[in-house]
Amino acid sequence: MKIDAQPIAGVRDNLSGLTYDERRDQLWGVLNNPEELLGLSKQGELLARYPLKGFQDVEDLVYLGDDQLLLLEERSHALLVVRLPSTPGPLLRKDAKAFTLGIDAGGNQGFEGVGYDRRNDRLFVVKEHSPRSLYEIRGLKASVGGDFNLQVIDHGAQMREQVPASDLSAAHFDARTGHLLLLSDESKLVVELDREGNLLALLPLEEGSAGLAKDMPQAEGMTADDDGTLYLVSEPNLFYALERR
């Protein structure tokens, strides 16, 4: 354990998604009420704030490379690609490139987490529950660039068979291994799936596991850096850094 349940100074509540930006060697987090993008160091220090104007119910985000972030709105099932400005300031929804996937839309059990396979231009989107689902969206970044050819693949049935968790709150694609990590808040668990979607490993987020002094209260966001350190955030404002073995 590198960092255990460290409150992020300047953040009170509603800390949600998390992603790693290798160009800046930093993290990006998001608040879902009020909607705000946060620049964070790998030590959990608040570096900058970017109000998200016009966005609603932003639950997760993922860095796409080339100074682009994808933001996920839960209820609307909207995937919004924004370009990071050179200095902190508001980001406007009207300036984003938006895709809406109306799959089981409505209510507060919508899309909850995203992970991105940059090499193969594949976005993984998880639905929280009712039912838990996993979608693979191929051609996302190419479509943003003008070569529109999205393909959506539903992996929900296989995922539900393999993943022993009652909900899903985040996802991370590990480019080093080609594996997909899924986070469950209710089950306090990180699940690792291999390239074929089969269960490979489980990491409990409970007292005594991975060096945790206490159970992780409400794990909402997850990412990893190029060295394999796993970063998680939990509501209301807690930051974790775990060494993966």
mmCIF file of C-alpha atoms in Angstrom:
data_model
loop_
_atom_site.group_PDB
_atom_site.id
_atom_site.type_symbol
_atom_site.label_atom_id
_atom_site.label_comp_id
_atom_site.label_asym_id
_atom_site.label_seq_id
_atom_site.Cartn_x
_atom_site.Cartn_y
_atom_site.Cartn_z
ATOM 1 C CA MET A 1 0.000 0.000 0.000
ATOM 2 C CA LYS A 2 1.377 3.381 -1.023
ATOM 3 C CA ILE A 3 -1.498 5.702 -0.015
ATOM 4 C CA ASP A 4 -4.463 4.613 2.119
ATOM 5 C CA ALA A 5 -7.701 6.626 2.406
ATOM 6 C CA GLN A 6 -6.102 10.049 2.018
ATOM 7 C CA PRO A 7 -8.684 12.857 1.813
ATOM 8 C CA ILE A 8 -8.120 15.144 -1.164
ATOM 9 C CA ALA A 9 -7.749 18.680 0.149
ATOM 10 C CA GLY A 10 -10.254 21.040 -1.454
ATOM 11 C CA VAL A 11 -12.737 18.264 -2.305
ATOM 12 C CA ARG A 12 -15.656 17.604 0.051
ATOM 13 C CA ASP A 13 -17.935 15.115 -1.690
ATOM 14 C CA ASN A 14 -19.046 13.314 -4.858
ATOM 15 C CA LEU A 15 -15.594 12.246 -6.079
ATOM 16 C CA SER A 16 -16.218 9.799 -8.888
ATOM 17 C CA GLY A 17 -14.125 8.722 -11.885
ATOM 18 C CA LEU A 18 -10.350 8.608 -12.326
ATOM 19 C CA THR A 19 -7.933 8.262 -15.270
ATOM 20 C CA TYR A 20 -4.187 8.493 -15.891
ATOM 21 C CA ASP A 21 -2.634 10.966 -18.344
ATOM 22 C CA GLU A 22 0.856 9.747 -19.267
ATOM 23 C CA ARG A 23 1.684 12.915 -21.206
ATOM 24 C CA ARG A 24 1.461 14.996 -18.031
ATOM 25 C CA ASP A 25 2.216 12.073 -15.695
ATOM 26 C CA GLN A 26 -0.820 13.002 -13.624
ATOM 27 C CA LEU A 27 -4.369 11.902 -12.922
ATOM 28 C CA TRP A 28 -7.718 13.375 -13.856
ATOM 29 C CA GLY A 29 -10.719 12.982 -11.569
ATOM 30 C CA VAL A 30 -14.307 14.104 -11.794
ATOM 31 C CA LEU A 31 -16.997 15.322 -9.412
ATOM 32 C CA ASN A 32 -20.575 14.490 -10.364
ATOM 33 C CA ASN A 33 -22.324 17.194 -8.325
ATOM 34 C CA PRO A 34 -21.483 19.901 -9.135
ATOM 35 C CA GLU A 35 -19.842 18.622 -12.295
ATOM 36 C CA GLU A 36 -16.135 19.464 -12.279
ATOM 37 C CA LEU A 37 -12.934 18.070 -13.775
ATOM 38 C CA LEU A 38 -9.996 17.861 -11.371
ATOM 39 C CA GLY A 39 -6.289 17.678 -12.128
ATOM 40 C CA LEU A 40 -4.587 15.476 -9.515
ATOM 41 C CA SER A 41 -1.021 14.454 -8.807
ATOM 42 C CA LYS A 42 -0.159 10.783 -8.325
ATOM 43 C CA GLN A 43 0.102 11.592 -4.613
ATOM 44 C CA GLY A 44 -3.537 12.729 -4.528
ATOM 45 C CA GLU A 45 -2.837 16.468 -4.466
ATOM 46 C CA LEU A 46 -5.320 18.790 -6.156
ATOM 47 C CA LEU A 47 -3.548 20.584 -9.018
ATOM 48 C CA ALA A 48 -6.326 22.352 -10.938
ATOM 49 C CA ARG A 49 -10.083 22.642 -11.347
ATOM 50 C CA TYR A 50 -12.111 22.794 -14.553
ATOM 51 C CA PRO A 51 -15.871 23.450 -14.094
ATOM 52 C CA LEU A 52 -17.965 21.362 -16.500
ATOM 53 C CA LYS A 53 -20.625 23.716 -17.841
ATOM 54 C CA GLY A 54 -23.769 22.077 -19.221
ATOM 55 C CA PHE A 55 -22.708 18.540 -18.282
ATOM 56 C CA GLN A 56 -25.008 16.416 -16.099
ATOM 57 C CA ASP A 57 -24.379 13.380 -13.898
ATOM 58 C CA VAL A 58 -20.795 12.770 -15.054
ATOM 59 C CA GLU A 59 -19.732 9.452 -13.504
ATOM 60 C CA ASP A 60 -16.433 8.543 -15.129
ATOM 61 C CA LEU A 61 -13.797 9.616 -17.619
ATOM 62 C CA VAL A 62 -10.876 8.187 -19.562
ATOM 63 C CA TYR A 63 -7.856 9.757 -21.231
ATOM 64 C CA LEU A 64 -7.819 8.959 -24.959
ATOM 65 C CA GLY A 65 -4.382 10.429 -25.717
ATOM 66 C CA ASP A 66 -3.668 13.510 -27.846
ATOM 67 C CA ASP A 67 -4.993 15.804 -25.080
ATOM 68 C CA GLN A 68 -8.490 14.319 -25.361
ATOM 69 C CA LEU A 69 -10.701 13.134 -22.501
ATOM 70 C CA LEU A 70 -13.910 11.176 -22.781
ATOM 71 C CA LEU A 71 -16.537 12.015 -20.139
ATOM 72 C CA LEU A 72 -19.430 9.664 -19.372
ATOM 73 C CA GLU A 73 -22.889 10.902 -18.385
ATOM 74 C CA GLU A 74 -24.741 8.149 -16.533
ATOM 75 C CA ARG A 75 -28.420 8.871 -17.088
ATOM 76 C CA SER A 76 -28.205 10.083 -20.695
ATOM 77 C CA HIS A 77 -25.707 7.371 -21.753
ATOM 78 C CA ALA A 78 -23.746 10.143 -23.471
ATOM 79 C CA LEU A 79 -20.056 9.775 -24.338
ATOM 80 C CA LEU A 80 -18.524 13.249 -24.648
ATOM 81 C CA VAL A 81 -15.040 13.897 -25.992
ATOM 82 C CA VAL A 82 -13.401 17.159 -24.915
ATOM 83 C CA ARG A 83 -9.989 18.647 -25.628
ATOM 84 C CA LEU A 84 -7.967 19.676 -22.621
ATOM 85 C CA PRO A 85 -7.190 23.411 -22.537
ATOM 86 C CA SER A 86 -3.683 24.700 -21.895
ATOM 87 C CA THR A 87 -4.794 26.457 -18.697
ATOM 88 C CA PRO A 88 -7.472 25.642 -16.087
ATOM 89 C CA GLY A 89 -10.943 26.962 -16.788
ATOM 90 C CA PRO A 90 -14.498 25.934 -17.699
ATOM 91 C CA LEU A 91 -15.194 23.226 -20.267
ATOM 92 C CA LEU A 92 -18.449 23.656 -22.207
ATOM 93 C CA ARG A 93 -20.645 20.725 -23.161
ATOM 94 C CA LYS A 94 -21.617 22.435 -26.403
ATOM 95 C CA ASP A 95 -17.977 22.250 -27.504
ATOM 96 C CA ALA A 96 -17.748 18.478 -26.926
ATOM 97 C CA LYS A 97 -18.141 15.803 -29.584
ATOM 98 C CA ALA A 98 -21.009 13.668 -28.317
ATOM 99 C CA PHE A 99 -22.279 10.141 -28.917
ATOM 100 C CA THR A 100 -25.399 8.800 -27.213
ATOM 101 C CA LEU A 101 -26.000 5.077 -26.840
ATOM 102 C CA GLY A 102 -29.613 4.557 -25.795
ATOM 103 C CA ILE A 103 -29.107 1.086 -24.322
ATOM 104 C CA ASP A 104 -31.469 0.504 -21.377
ATOM 105 C CA ALA A 105 -31.499 4.276 -20.914
ATOM 106 C CA GLY A 106 -33.182 6.027 -18.026
ATOM 107 C CA GLY A 107 -32.973 6.010 -14.247
ATOM 108 C CA ASN A 108 -29.930 5.998 -12.020
ATOM 109 C CA GLN A 109 -28.592 2.581 -13.046
ATOM 110 C CA GLY A 110 -27.010 3.710 -16.297
ATOM 111 C CA PHE A 111 -23.465 3.752 -17.630
ATOM 112 C CA GLU A 112 -21.057 3.973 -14.727
ATOM 113 C CA GLY A 113 -17.490 3.401 -15.949
ATOM 114 C CA VAL A 114 -15.222 3.492 -19.005
ATOM 115 C CA GLY A 115 -11.854 2.038 -19.995
ATOM 116 C CA TYR A 116 -9.976 2.528 -23.259
ATOM 117 C CA ASP A 117 -7.718 0.281 -25.329
ATOM 118 C CA ARG A 118 -5.757 2.889 -27.259
ATOM 119 C CA ARG A 119 -3.846 0.474 -29.482
ATOM 120 C CA ASN A 120 -7.011 -1.092 -30.883
ATOM 121 C CA ASP A 121 -9.353 1.910 -30.464
ATOM 122 C CA ARG A 122 -11.777 0.026 -28.227
ATOM 123 C CA LEU A 123 -13.838 1.663 -25.494
ATOM 124 C CA PHE A 124 -15.230 -0.511 -22.690
ATOM 125 C CA VAL A 125 -18.357 0.773 -20.950
ATOM 126 C CA VAL A 126 -19.928 -0.789 -17.865
ATOM 127 C CA LYS A 127 -23.521 -0.481 -16.720
ATOM 128 C CA GLU A 128 -23.919 -0.439 -12.946
ATOM 129 C CA HIS A 129 -26.729 -2.965 -12.469
ATOM 130 C CA SER A 130 -30.320 -3.918 -13.402
ATOM 131 C CA PRO A 131 -28.633 -5.686 -15.156
ATOM 132 C CA ARG A 132 -24.861 -5.378 -14.882
ATOM 133 C CA SER A 133 -23.509 -5.096 -18.405
ATOM 134 C CA LEU A 134 -20.277 -4.635 -20.334
ATOM 135 C CA TYR A 135 -20.145 -3.106 -23.811
ATOM 136 C CA GLU A 136 -17.210 -2.855 -26.198
ATOM 137 C CA ILE A 137 -17.356 0.081 -28.611
ATOM 138 C CA ARG A 138 -14.954 -0.213 -31.533
ATOM 139 C CA GLY A 139 -13.786 2.742 -33.638
ATOM 140 C CA LEU A 140 -14.507 5.451 -31.054
ATOM 141 C CA LYS A 141 -11.498 7.705 -31.616
ATOM 142 C CA ALA A 142 -11.503 7.151 -35.362
ATOM 143 C CA SER A 143 -15.143 8.234 -35.421
ATOM 144 C CA VAL A 144 -14.313 11.366 -33.401
ATOM 145 C CA GLY A 145 -11.686 12.125 -36.055
ATOM 146 C CA GLY A 146 -14.245 11.902 -38.857
ATOM 147 C CA ASP A 147 -14.014 8.257 -39.965
ATOM 148 C CA PHE A 148 -17.382 7.320 -38.473
ATOM 149 C CA ASN A 149 -17.671 3.558 -38.095
ATOM 150 C CA LEU A 150 -18.790 2.610 -34.577
ATOM 151 C CA GLN A 151 -19.415 -1.010 -33.659
ATOM 152 C CA VAL A 152 -21.060 -1.924 -30.346
ATOM 153 C CA ILE A 153 -20.587 -5.421 -28.917
ATOM 154 C CA ASP A 154 -22.522 -6.628 -25.871
ATOM 155 C CA HIS A 155 -20.366 -8.757 -23.544
ATOM 156 C CA GLY A 156 -22.926 -8.631 -20.721
ATOM 157 C CA ALA A 157 -23.823 -12.316 -20.615
ATOM 158 C CA GLN A 158 -20.217 -13.548 -20.410
ATOM 159 C CA MET A 159 -19.289 -10.823 -17.929
ATOM 160 C CA ARG A 160 -22.178 -11.683 -15.602
ATOM 161 C CA GLU A 161 -21.109 -15.338 -15.718
ATOM 162 C CA GLN A 162 -17.478 -14.529 -14.893
ATOM 163 C CA VAL A 163 -17.687 -11.572 -12.476
ATOM 164 C CA PRO A 164 -18.758 -12.334 -8.860
ATOM 165 C CA ALA A 165 -19.930 -8.807 -8.054
ATOM 166 C CA SER A 166 -23.347 -7.291 -7.430
ATOM 167 C CA ASP A 167 -22.612 -4.005 -9.217
ATOM 168 C CA LEU A 168 -20.002 -2.291 -11.406
ATOM 169 C CA SER A 169 -18.693 1.210 -10.727
ATOM 170 C CA ALA A 170 -15.586 1.623 -12.941
ATOM 171 C CA ALA A 171 -13.380 0.009 -15.574
ATOM 172 C CA HIS A 172 -9.732 0.209 -16.610
ATOM 173 C CA PHE A 173 -8.016 -1.375 -19.611
ATOM 174 C CA ASP A 174 -4.428 -2.372 -18.786
ATOM 175 C CA ALA A 175 -2.347 -1.803 -21.908
ATOM 176 C CA ARG A 176 0.618 -3.659 -20.391
ATOM 177 C CA THR A 177 -1.273 -6.964 -20.169
ATOM 178 C CA GLY A 178 -4.310 -6.527 -22.398
ATOM 179 C CA HIS A 179 -6.498 -7.309 -19.393
ATOM 180 C CA LEU A 180 -9.640 -5.489 -18.282
ATOM 181 C CA LEU A 181 -10.119 -4.456 -14.655
ATOM 182 C CA LEU A 182 -13.634 -3.963 -13.283
ATOM 183 C CA LEU A 183 -14.464 -2.261 -9.981
ATOM 184 C CA SER A 184 -17.408 -3.109 -7.738
ATOM 185 C CA ASP A 185 -18.450 -0.684 -4.996
ATOM 186 C CA GLU A 186 -21.021 -2.950 -3.342
ATOM 187 C CA SER A 187 -18.850 -6.066 -3.399
ATOM 188 C CA LYS A 188 -15.662 -4.106 -2.527
ATOM 189 C CA LEU A 189 -13.738 -5.855 -5.244
ATOM 190 C CA VAL A 190 -11.432 -5.335 -8.227
ATOM 191 C CA VAL A 191 -11.925 -8.058 -10.838
ATOM 192 C CA GLU A 192 -9.322 -8.824 -13.514
ATOM 193 C CA LEU A 193 -10.425 -10.420 -16.792
ATOM 194 C CA ASP A 194 -8.016 -11.854 -19.360
ATOM 195 C CA ARG A 195 -8.030 -11.079 -23.088
ATOM 196 C CA GLU A 196 -10.857 -13.573 -23.669
ATOM 197 C CA GLY A 197 -13.006 -12.134 -20.877
ATOM 198 C CA ASN A 198 -12.347 -14.960 -18.423
ATOM 199 C CA LEU A 199 -11.886 -14.383 -14.704
ATOM 200 C CA LEU A 200 -8.194 -14.141 -13.853
ATOM 201 C CA ALA A 201 -7.876 -12.565 -10.390
ATOM 202 C CA LEU A 202 -9.770 -10.845 -7.574
ATOM 203 C CA LEU A 203 -8.529 -8.059 -5.308
ATOM 204 C CA PRO A 204 -10.748 -7.466 -2.242
ATOM 205 C CA LEU A 205 -10.966 -3.850 -1.073
ATOM 206 C CA GLU A 206 -11.537 -4.787 2.550
ATOM 207 C CA GLU A 207 -9.659 -4.290 5.790
ATOM 208 C CA GLY A 208 -6.392 -6.250 5.777
ATOM 209 C CA SER A 209 -6.320 -6.781 1.995
ATOM 210 C CA ALA A 210 -3.727 -4.938 -0.107
ATOM 211 C CA GLY A 211 -2.615 -3.106 3.040
ATOM 212 C CA LEU A 212 -5.967 -1.416 3.655
ATOM 213 C CA ALA A 213 -6.480 -0.308 7.255
ATOM 214 C CA LYS A 214 -10.272 -0.213 6.726
ATOM 215 C CA ASP A 215 -12.777 -1.280 4.099
ATOM 216 C CA MET A 216 -12.919 1.090 1.148
ATOM 217 C CA PRO A 217 -16.261 2.815 1.801
ATOM 218 C CA GLN A 218 -17.593 3.543 -1.706
ATOM 219 C CA ALA A 219 -15.117 2.870 -4.503
ATOM 220 C CA GLU A 220 -16.140 4.845 -7.592
ATOM 221 C CA GLY A 221 -13.061 5.373 -9.785
ATOM 222 C CA MET A 222 -10.008 3.364 -10.837
ATOM 223 C CA THR A 223 -6.973 3.695 -13.101
ATOM 224 C CA ALA A 224 -3.326 2.609 -13.309
ATOM 225 C CA ASP A 225 -0.120 4.302 -14.439
ATOM 226 C CA ASP A 226 2.608 2.951 -16.709
ATOM 227 C CA ASP A 227 4.403 1.394 -13.732
ATOM 228 C CA GLY A 228 1.327 -0.597 -12.763
ATOM 229 C CA THR A 229 0.407 1.336 -9.628
ATOM 230 C CA LEU A 230 -3.349 1.100 -9.131
ATOM 231 C CA TYR A 231 -5.142 4.304 -8.122
ATOM 232 C CA LEU A 232 -8.670 4.380 -6.727
ATOM 233 C CA VAL A 233 -11.022 7.041 -5.428
ATOM 234 C CA SER A 234 -13.887 6.527 -3.028
ATOM 235 C CA GLU A 235 -16.707 8.840 -2.084
ATOM 236 C CA PRO A 236 -16.779 11.230 -0.426
ATOM 237 C CA ASN A 237 -13.181 12.368 -1.188
ATOM 238 C CA LEU A 238 -10.727 9.541 -0.478
ATOM 239 C CA PHE A 239 -7.639 8.701 -2.557
ATOM 240 C CA TYR A 240 -5.763 5.373 -2.673
ATOM 241 C CA ALA A 241 -2.610 4.118 -4.398
ATOM 242 C CA LEU A 242 -1.944 0.358 -4.344
ATOM 243 C CA GLU A 243 1.041 -1.627 -5.518
ATOM 244 C CA ARG A 244 -0.033 -4.467 -7.798
ATOM 245 C CA ARG A 245 1.888 -7.691 -7.485
#
